[in-house]
CSV table of C-alpha atoms in Angstrom, one decimal:
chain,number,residue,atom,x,y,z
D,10,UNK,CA,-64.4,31.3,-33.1
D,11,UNK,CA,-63.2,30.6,-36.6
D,12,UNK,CA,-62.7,34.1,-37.3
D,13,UNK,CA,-61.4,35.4,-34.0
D,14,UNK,CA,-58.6,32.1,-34.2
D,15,UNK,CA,-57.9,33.3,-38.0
D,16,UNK,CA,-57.4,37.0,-37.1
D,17,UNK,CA,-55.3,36.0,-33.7
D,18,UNK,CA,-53.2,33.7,-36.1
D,19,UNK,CA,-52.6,36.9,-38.9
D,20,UNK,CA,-51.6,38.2,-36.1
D,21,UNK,CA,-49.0,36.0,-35.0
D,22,UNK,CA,-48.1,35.7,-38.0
D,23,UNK,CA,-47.1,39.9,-38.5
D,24,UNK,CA,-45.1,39.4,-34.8
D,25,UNK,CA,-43.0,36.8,-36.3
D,26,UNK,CA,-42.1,38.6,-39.5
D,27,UNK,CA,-41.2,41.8,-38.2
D,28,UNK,CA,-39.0,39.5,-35.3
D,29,UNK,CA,-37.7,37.9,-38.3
D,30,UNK,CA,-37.0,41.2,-40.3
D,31,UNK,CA,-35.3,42.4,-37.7
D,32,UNK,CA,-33.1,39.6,-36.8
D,33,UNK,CA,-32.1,39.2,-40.5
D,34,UNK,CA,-31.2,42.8,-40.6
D,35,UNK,CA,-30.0,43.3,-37.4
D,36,UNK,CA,-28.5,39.8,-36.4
D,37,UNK,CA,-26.7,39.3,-40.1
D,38,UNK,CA,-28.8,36.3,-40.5
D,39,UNK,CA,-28.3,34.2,-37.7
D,40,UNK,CA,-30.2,31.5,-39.3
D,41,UNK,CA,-29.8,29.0,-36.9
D,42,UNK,CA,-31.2,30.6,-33.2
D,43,UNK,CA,-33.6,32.7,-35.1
D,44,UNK,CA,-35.0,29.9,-37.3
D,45,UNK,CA,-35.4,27.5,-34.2
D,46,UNK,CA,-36.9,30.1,-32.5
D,47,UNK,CA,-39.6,31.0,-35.2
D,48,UNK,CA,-40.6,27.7,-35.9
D,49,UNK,CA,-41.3,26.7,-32.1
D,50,UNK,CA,-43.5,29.9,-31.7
D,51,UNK,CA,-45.6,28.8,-34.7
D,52,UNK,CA,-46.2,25.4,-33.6
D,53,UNK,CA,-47.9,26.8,-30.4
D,54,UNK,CA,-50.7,28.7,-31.4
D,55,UNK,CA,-51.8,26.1,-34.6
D,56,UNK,CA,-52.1,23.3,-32.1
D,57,UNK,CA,-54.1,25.1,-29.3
D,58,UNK,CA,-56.4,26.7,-31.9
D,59,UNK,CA,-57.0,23.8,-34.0
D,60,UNK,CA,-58.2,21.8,-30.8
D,61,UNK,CA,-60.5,24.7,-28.7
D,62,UNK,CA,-64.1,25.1,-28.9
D,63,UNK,CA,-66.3,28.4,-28.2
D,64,UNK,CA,-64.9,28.7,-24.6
D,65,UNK,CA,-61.4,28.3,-25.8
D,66,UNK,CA,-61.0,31.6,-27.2
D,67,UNK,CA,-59.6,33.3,-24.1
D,68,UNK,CA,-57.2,30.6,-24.1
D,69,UNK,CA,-55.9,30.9,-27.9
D,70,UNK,CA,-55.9,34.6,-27.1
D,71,UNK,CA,-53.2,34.0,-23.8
D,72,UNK,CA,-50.9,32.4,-26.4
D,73,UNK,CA,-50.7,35.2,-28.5
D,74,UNK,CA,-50.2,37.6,-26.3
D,75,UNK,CA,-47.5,35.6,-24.6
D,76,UNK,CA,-45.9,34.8,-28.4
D,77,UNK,CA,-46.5,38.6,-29.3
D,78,UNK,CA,-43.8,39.3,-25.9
D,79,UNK,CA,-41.6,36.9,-27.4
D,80,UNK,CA,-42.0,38.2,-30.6
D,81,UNK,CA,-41.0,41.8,-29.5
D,82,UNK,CA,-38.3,40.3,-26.8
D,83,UNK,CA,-37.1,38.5,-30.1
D,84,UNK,CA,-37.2,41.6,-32.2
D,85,UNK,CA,-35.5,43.6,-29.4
D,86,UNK,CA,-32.3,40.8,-29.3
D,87,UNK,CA,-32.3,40.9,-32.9
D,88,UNK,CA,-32.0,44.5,-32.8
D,89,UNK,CA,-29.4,44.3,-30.2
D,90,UNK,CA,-27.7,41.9,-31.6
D,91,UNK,CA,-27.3,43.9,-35.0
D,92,UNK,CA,-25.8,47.0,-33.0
D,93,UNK,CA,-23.2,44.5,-31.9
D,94,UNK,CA,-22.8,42.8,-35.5
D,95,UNK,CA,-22.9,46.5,-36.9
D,96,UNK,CA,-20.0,46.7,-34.5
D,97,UNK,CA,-18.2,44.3,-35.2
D,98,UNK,CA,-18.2,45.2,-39.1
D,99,UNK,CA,-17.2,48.9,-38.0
D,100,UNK,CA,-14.2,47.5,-36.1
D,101,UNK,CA,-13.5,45.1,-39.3
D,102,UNK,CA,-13.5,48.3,-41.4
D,103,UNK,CA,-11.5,50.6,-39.2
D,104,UNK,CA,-8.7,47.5,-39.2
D,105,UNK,CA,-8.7,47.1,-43.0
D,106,UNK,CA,-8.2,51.5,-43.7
D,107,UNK,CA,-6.0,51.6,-40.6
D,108,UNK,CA,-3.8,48.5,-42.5
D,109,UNK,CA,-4.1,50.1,-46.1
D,110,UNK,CA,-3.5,53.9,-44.6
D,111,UNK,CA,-0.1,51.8,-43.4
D,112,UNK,CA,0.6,49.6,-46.1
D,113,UNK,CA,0.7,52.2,-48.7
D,114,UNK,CA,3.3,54.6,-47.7
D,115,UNK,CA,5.6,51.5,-46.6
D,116,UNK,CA,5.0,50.3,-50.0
D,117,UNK,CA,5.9,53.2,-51.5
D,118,UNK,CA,8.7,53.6,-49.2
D,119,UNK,CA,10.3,49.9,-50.5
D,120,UNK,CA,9.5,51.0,-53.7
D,121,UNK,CA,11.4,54.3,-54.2
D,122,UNK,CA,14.4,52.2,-52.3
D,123,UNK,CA,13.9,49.5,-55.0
D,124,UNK,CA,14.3,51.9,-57.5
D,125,UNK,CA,17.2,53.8,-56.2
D,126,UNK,CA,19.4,50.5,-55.5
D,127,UNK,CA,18.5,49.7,-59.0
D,128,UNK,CA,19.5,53.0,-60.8
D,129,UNK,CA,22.9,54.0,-58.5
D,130,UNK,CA,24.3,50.7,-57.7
D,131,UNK,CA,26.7,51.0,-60.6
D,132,UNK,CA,27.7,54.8,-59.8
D,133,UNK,CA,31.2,55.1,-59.0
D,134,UNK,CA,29.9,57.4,-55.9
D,135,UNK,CA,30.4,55.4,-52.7
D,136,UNK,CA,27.7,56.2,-49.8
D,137,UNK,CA,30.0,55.1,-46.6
D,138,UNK,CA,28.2,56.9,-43.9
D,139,UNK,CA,27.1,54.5,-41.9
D,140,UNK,CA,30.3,52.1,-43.3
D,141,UNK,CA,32.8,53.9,-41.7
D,142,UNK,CA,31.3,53.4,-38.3
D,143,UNK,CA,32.0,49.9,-38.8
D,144,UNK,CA,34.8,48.3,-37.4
D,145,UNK,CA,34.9,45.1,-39.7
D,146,UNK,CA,35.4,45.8,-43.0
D,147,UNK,CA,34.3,42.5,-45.5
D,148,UNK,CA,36.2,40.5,-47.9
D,149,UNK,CA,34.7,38.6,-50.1
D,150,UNK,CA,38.1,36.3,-49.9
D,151,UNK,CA,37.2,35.9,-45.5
D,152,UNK,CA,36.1,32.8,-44.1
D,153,UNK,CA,32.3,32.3,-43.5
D,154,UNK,CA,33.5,32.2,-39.3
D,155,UNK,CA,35.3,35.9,-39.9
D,156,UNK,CA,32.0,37.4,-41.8
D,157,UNK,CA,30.0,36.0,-38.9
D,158,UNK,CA,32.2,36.8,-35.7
D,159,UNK,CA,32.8,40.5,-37.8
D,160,UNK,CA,29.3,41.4,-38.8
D,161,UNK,CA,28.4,40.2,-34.8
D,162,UNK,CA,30.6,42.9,-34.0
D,163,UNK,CA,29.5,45.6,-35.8
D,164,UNK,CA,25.4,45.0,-35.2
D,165,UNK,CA,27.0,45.5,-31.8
D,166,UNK,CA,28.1,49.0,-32.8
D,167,UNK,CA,24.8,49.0,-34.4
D,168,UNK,CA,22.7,48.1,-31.7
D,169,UNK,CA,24.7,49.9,-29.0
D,170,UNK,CA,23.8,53.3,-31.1
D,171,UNK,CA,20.7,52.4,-31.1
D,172,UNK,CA,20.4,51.6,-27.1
D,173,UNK,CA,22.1,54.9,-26.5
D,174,UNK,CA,20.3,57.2,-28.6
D,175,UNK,CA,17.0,55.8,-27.4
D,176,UNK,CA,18.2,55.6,-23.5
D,177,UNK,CA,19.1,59.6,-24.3
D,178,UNK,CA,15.9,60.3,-26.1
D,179,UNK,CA,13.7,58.5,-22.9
D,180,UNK,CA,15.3,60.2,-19.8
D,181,UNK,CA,15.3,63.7,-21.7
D,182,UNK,CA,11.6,63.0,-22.1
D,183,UNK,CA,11.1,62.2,-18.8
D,184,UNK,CA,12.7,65.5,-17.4
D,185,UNK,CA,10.8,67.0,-20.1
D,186,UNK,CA,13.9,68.7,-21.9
D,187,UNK,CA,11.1,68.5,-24.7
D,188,UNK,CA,12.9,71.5,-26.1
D,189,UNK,CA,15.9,70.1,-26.0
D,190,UNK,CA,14.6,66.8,-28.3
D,191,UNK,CA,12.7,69.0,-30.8
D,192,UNK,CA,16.3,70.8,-31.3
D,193,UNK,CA,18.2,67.6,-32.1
D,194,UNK,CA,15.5,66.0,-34.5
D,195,UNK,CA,15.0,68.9,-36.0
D,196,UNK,CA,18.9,69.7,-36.6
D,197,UNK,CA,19.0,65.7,-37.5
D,198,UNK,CA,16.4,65.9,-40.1
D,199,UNK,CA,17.9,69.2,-41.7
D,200,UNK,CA,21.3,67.7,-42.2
D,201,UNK,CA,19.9,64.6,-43.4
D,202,UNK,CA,17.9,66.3,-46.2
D,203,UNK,CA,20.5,68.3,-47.0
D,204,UNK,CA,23.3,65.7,-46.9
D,205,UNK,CA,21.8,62.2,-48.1
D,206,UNK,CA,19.6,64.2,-49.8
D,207,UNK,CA,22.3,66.1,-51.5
D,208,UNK,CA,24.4,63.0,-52.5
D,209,UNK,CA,21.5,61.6,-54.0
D,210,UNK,CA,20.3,64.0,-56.4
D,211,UNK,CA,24.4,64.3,-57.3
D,212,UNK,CA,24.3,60.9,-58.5
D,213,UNK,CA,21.4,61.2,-60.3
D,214,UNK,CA,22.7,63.7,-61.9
D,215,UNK,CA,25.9,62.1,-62.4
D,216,UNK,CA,24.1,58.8,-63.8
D,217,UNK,CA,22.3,59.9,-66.5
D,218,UNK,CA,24.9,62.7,-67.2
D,219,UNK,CA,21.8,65.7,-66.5
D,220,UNK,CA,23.2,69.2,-66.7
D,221,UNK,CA,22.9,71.4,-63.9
D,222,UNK,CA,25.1,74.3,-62.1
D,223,UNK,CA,26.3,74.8,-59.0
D,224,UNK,CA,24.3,77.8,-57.6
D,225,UNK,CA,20.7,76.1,-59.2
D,226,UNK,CA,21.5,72.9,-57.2
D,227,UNK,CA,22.3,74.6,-54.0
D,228,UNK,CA,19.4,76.7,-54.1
D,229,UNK,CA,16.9,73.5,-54.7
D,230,UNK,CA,18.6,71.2,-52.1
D,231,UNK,CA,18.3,74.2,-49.6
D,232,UNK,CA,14.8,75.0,-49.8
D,233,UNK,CA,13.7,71.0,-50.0
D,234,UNK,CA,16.0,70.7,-46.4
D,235,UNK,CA,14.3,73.7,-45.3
D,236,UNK,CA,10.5,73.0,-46.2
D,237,UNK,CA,11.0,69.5,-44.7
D,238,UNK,CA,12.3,70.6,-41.0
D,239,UNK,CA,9.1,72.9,-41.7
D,240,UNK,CA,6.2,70.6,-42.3
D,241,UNK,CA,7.8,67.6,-40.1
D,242,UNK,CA,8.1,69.4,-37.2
D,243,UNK,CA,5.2,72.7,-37.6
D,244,UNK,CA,1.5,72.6,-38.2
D,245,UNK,CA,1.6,71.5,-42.3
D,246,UNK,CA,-1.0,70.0,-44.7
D,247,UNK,CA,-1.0,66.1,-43.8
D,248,UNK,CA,-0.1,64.7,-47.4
D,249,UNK,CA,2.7,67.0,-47.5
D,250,UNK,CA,4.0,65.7,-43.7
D,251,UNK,CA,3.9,62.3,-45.1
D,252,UNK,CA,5.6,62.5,-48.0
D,253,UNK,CA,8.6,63.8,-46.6
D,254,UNK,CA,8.9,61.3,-43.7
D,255,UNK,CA,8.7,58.7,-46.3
D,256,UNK,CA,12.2,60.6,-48.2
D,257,UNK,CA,13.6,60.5,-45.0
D,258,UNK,CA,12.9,56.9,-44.3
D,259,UNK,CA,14.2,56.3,-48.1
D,260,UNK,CA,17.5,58.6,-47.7
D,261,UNK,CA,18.1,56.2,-44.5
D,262,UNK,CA,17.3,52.9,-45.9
D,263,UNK,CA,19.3,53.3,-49.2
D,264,UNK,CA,22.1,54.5,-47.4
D,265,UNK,CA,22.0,51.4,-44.8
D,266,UNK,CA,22.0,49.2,-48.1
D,267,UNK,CA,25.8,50.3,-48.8
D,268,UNK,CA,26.6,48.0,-45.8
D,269,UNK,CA,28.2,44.5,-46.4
D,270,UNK,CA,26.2,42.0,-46.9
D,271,UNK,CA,27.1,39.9,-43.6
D,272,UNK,CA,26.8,42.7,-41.5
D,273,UNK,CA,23.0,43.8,-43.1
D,274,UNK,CA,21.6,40.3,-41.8
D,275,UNK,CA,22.9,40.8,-38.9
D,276,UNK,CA,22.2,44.3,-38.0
D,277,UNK,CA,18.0,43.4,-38.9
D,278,UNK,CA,18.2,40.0,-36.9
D,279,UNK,CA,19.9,42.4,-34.1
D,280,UNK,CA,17.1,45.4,-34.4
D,281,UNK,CA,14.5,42.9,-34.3
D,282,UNK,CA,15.5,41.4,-31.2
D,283,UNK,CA,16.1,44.4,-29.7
D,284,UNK,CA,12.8,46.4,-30.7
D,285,UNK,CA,11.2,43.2,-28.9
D,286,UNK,CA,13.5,44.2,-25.9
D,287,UNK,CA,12.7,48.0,-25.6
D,288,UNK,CA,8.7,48.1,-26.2
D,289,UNK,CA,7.4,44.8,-24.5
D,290,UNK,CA,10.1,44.3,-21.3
D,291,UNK,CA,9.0,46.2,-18.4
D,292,UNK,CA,12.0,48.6,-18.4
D,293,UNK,CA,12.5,48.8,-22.1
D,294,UNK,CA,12.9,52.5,-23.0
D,295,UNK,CA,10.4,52.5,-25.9
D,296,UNK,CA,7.5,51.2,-23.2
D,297,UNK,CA,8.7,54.0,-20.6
D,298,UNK,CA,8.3,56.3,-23.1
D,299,UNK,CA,4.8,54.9,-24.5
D,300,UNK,CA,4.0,54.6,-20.5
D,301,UNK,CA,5.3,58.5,-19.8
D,302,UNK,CA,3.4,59.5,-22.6
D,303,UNK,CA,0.4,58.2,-21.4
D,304,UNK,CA,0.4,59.7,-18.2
D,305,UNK,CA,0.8,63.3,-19.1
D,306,UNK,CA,-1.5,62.9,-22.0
D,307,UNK,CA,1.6,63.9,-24.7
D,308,UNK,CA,2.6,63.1,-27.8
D,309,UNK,CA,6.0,62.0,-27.8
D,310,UNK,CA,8.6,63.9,-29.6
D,311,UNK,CA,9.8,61.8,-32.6
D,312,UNK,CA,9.8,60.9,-36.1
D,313,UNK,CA,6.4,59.1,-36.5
D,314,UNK,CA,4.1,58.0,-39.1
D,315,UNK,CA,0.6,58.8,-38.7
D,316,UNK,CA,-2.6,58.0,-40.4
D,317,UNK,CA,-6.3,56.9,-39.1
D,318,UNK,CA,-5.0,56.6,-35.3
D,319,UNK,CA,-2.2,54.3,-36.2
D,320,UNK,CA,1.6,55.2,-35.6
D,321,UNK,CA,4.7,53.8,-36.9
D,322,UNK,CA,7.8,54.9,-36.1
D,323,UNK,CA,10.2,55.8,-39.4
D,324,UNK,CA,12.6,53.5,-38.2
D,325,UNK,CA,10.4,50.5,-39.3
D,326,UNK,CA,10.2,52.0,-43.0
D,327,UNK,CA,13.8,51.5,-42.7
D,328,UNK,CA,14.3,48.3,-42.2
D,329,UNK,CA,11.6,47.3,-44.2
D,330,UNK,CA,13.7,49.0,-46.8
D,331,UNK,CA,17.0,48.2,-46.0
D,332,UNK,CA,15.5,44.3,-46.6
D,333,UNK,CA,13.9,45.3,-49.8
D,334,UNK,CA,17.2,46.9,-50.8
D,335,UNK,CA,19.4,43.9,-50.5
D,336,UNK,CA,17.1,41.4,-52.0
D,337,UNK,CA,17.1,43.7,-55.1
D,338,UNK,CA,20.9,43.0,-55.1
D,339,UNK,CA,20.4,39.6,-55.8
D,340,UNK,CA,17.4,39.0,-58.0
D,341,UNK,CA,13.9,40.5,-59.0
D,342,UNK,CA,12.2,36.9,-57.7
D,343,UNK,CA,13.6,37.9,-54.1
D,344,UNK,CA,12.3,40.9,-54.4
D,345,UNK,CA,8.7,40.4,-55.2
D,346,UNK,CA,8.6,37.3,-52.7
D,347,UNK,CA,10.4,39.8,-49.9
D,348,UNK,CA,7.9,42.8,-50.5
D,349,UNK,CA,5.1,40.4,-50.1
D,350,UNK,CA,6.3,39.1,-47.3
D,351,UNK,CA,7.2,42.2,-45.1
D,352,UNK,CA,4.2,43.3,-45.6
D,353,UNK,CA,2.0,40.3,-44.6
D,354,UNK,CA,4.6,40.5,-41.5
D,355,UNK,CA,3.3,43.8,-40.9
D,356,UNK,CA,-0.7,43.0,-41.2
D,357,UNK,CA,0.0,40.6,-39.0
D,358,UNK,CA,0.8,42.9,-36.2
D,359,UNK,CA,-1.4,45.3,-36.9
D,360,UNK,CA,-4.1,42.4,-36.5
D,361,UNK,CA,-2.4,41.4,-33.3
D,362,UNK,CA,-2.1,45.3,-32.0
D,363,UNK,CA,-6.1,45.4,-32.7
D,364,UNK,CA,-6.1,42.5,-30.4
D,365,UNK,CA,-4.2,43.8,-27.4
D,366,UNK,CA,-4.4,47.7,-27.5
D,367,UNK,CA,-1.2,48.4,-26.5
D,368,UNK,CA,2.0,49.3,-28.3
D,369,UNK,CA,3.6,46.5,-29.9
D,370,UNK,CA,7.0,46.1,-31.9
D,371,UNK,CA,6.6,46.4,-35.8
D,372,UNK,CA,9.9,45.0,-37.0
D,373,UNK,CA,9.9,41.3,-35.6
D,374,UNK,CA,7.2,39.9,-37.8
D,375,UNK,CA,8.1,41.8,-41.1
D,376,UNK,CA,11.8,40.9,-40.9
D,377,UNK,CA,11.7,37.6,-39.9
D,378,UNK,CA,9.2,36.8,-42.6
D,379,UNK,CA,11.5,38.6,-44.8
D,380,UNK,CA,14.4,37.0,-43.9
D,381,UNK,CA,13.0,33.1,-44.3
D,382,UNK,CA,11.3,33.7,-47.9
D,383,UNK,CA,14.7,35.9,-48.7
D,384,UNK,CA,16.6,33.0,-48.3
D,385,UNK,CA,14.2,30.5,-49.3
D,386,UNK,CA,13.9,32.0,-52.5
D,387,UNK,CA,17.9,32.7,-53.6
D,388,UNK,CA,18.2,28.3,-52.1
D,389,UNK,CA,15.3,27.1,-54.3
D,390,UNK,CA,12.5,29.3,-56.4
D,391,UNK,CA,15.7,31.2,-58.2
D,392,UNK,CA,17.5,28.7,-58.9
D,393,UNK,CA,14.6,26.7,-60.7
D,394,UNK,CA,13.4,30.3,-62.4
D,395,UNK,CA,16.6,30.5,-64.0
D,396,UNK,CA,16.8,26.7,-65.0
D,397,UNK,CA,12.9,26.8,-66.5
D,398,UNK,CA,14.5,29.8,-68.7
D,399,UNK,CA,17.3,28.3,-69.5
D,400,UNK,CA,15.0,25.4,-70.7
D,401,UNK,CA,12.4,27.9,-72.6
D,402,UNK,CA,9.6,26.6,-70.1
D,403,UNK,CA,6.9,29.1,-69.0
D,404,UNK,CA,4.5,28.9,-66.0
């Protein structure tokens, strides 16, 4: 009886272990069900074989078989229980490389927009593209009420660009005049290479007095306008795609940052609101094109950033920029505090678009964020930076 109770026990005794082994490696140690659970199936069989005689054997041997069922019914939820802990840590891990494949290239993006602010601000070249479709020109010398009612204004030029390019882009989609779109980007993104492009590397040029001729520049600038319509639009090594939507979104930003600065706060606070209008109301054109898309199973025609299943559209590297670019027109404090927190804004949604599965705007987060520690920082952290230099205190 000894015996047979010391070998039913062992036993028992494997049962729970390999339960246990399983439900640490398959559970993540969920220490408090499984522990709980262990210690109330080893009380069972102690007491009944401590208190049997000879005839009790068949008795200590029903517990053990009935704890050996639990053991494996344990084992199996353990084992279940670690496919959906394993998961969980997959989905965990697909968030954090879908954020980072995102958070670099925007980085960069701010970065190279960062460093062009900082290098041509002073050139005597003027970049008024997007200026001169402004109807309010500002003064410094204008009242705080005629910078506000004029820079209202023109994010209303803004905005109504905005509103009728994307209106035009959504209906020829819908009467699938895809040929039609891929003609226009691809005519946009050739002139823009070639134009902003073009006016870039001639300041550059101009700034730190480099020598170069006429016929050297032209061919250059017309082979990097050409190779970009090529990889953005054609089949093209990934890396390569990528690099050259980020100098498109870079050429765009740093020519947005030429605009006054009344006008720049405006036009971000109006783009916000309205990407919140066009992708979540029920007839916003961004949703009826994510919705149209959907349905016949096609990519939509556009200028998109891709990487590990997640898609930005180039216009939020803009305004991310265009931010960036305007706090580094102020002071380097802004700018750190600004990078940091579009990009927070943009984890953020990306967190929230892993909750709901469905398109989401990417601008409202980043650029309200931005826009509170921008002008938290110039009201209080600058002015204390400068008066703990001043004073010859250090942090």
């Amino acid at each position: 009886m000894d015996m047979s109770t010391t070998m039913e026990e062992l036993e028992h005794r494997r049962l729970l272990e390999l339960g246990a082994r399983g439900s640490r490696q398959g559970a993540g140690m969920a220490e408090d069900g499984a522990g709980t659970s262990a210690i109330a199936a080893a009380a069972a069989p102690a007491t009944t074989g401590g208190g049997s005689s000879g005839g009790a054997v068949p008795h200590s041997s029903d517990p053990v078989e009935s704890d050996g069922q639990d053991s494996a019914t344990f084992l199996r939820d353990g084992a279940r229980d670690g496919i959906d802990d394993d998961e969980d840590d997959g989905v965990e891990a697909d968030l954090f490389v879908q954020v980072d494949s995102l958070l670099k290239p925007v980085s960069a993006t701010m970065a190279m927009v960062v460093a062009l602010v900082g290098v041509l601000n002073s050139s005597p070249v003027s970049a008024g593209a997007f200026s001169n479709m402004m109807v309010y020109e500002e003064h410094e010398d204008d009242s705080t009420g005629t910078k506000l009612a004029g820079s209202l204004e023109n994010a209303l030029i803004f905005i109504a660009l905005i509103v009728g390019v994307t209106t035009l882009l959504f209906l020829l989609y819908k009467f699938r005049c895809t040929k039609l779109i891929y003609a226009w980007l691809i005519t946009s993104v050739g002139m823009l290479l070639a134009t902003f492009g073009g006016l870039v590397a001639y300041m550059v040029i101009l700034r730190f007095d480099a020598p170069m001729d006429y016929g050297t520049s032209t061919f250059f600038l017309w082979n990097f306008a050409a190779v970009g319509m090529r990889v953005v639009f054609w089949p093209a090594p990934p890396i390569i795609r990528q690099v050259y939507l980020v100098i498109v979104s870079v050429l765009l930003a740093w020519s947005l940052t030429k605009l006054p600065e009344w006008t720049t706060w405006s036009i971000l606070a109006a783009v916000s609101v309205w990407d919140l209008i066009a992708v979540l109301t029920p007839r916003g054109p961004l949703k009826g094109l994510v919705e149209e898309s959907q349905r016949r199973n096609e990519p939509i025609p556009g200028l998109v950033y891709e990487a590990d299943d997640v898609k930005l559209g180039l216009g939020d590297f803009v305004f991310y920029s265009v931010l960036i670019g305007r706090a580094v027109l102020h002071d380097v404090t802004t700018v750190v505090t600004c990078f940091i927190a579009i990009l927070a804004g943009l984890g953020m949604t990306l967190l929230l678009l892993a909750i709901y599965q469905k398109a989401l705007p990417a601008l409202p987060i980043s650029i309200a964020l931005g826009m509170v520690f921008y002008f938290t920082t110039s009201a209080l952290v600058t002015p204390m930076v400068e008066l703990m230099n001043q004073q010859g205190a250090f942090i």
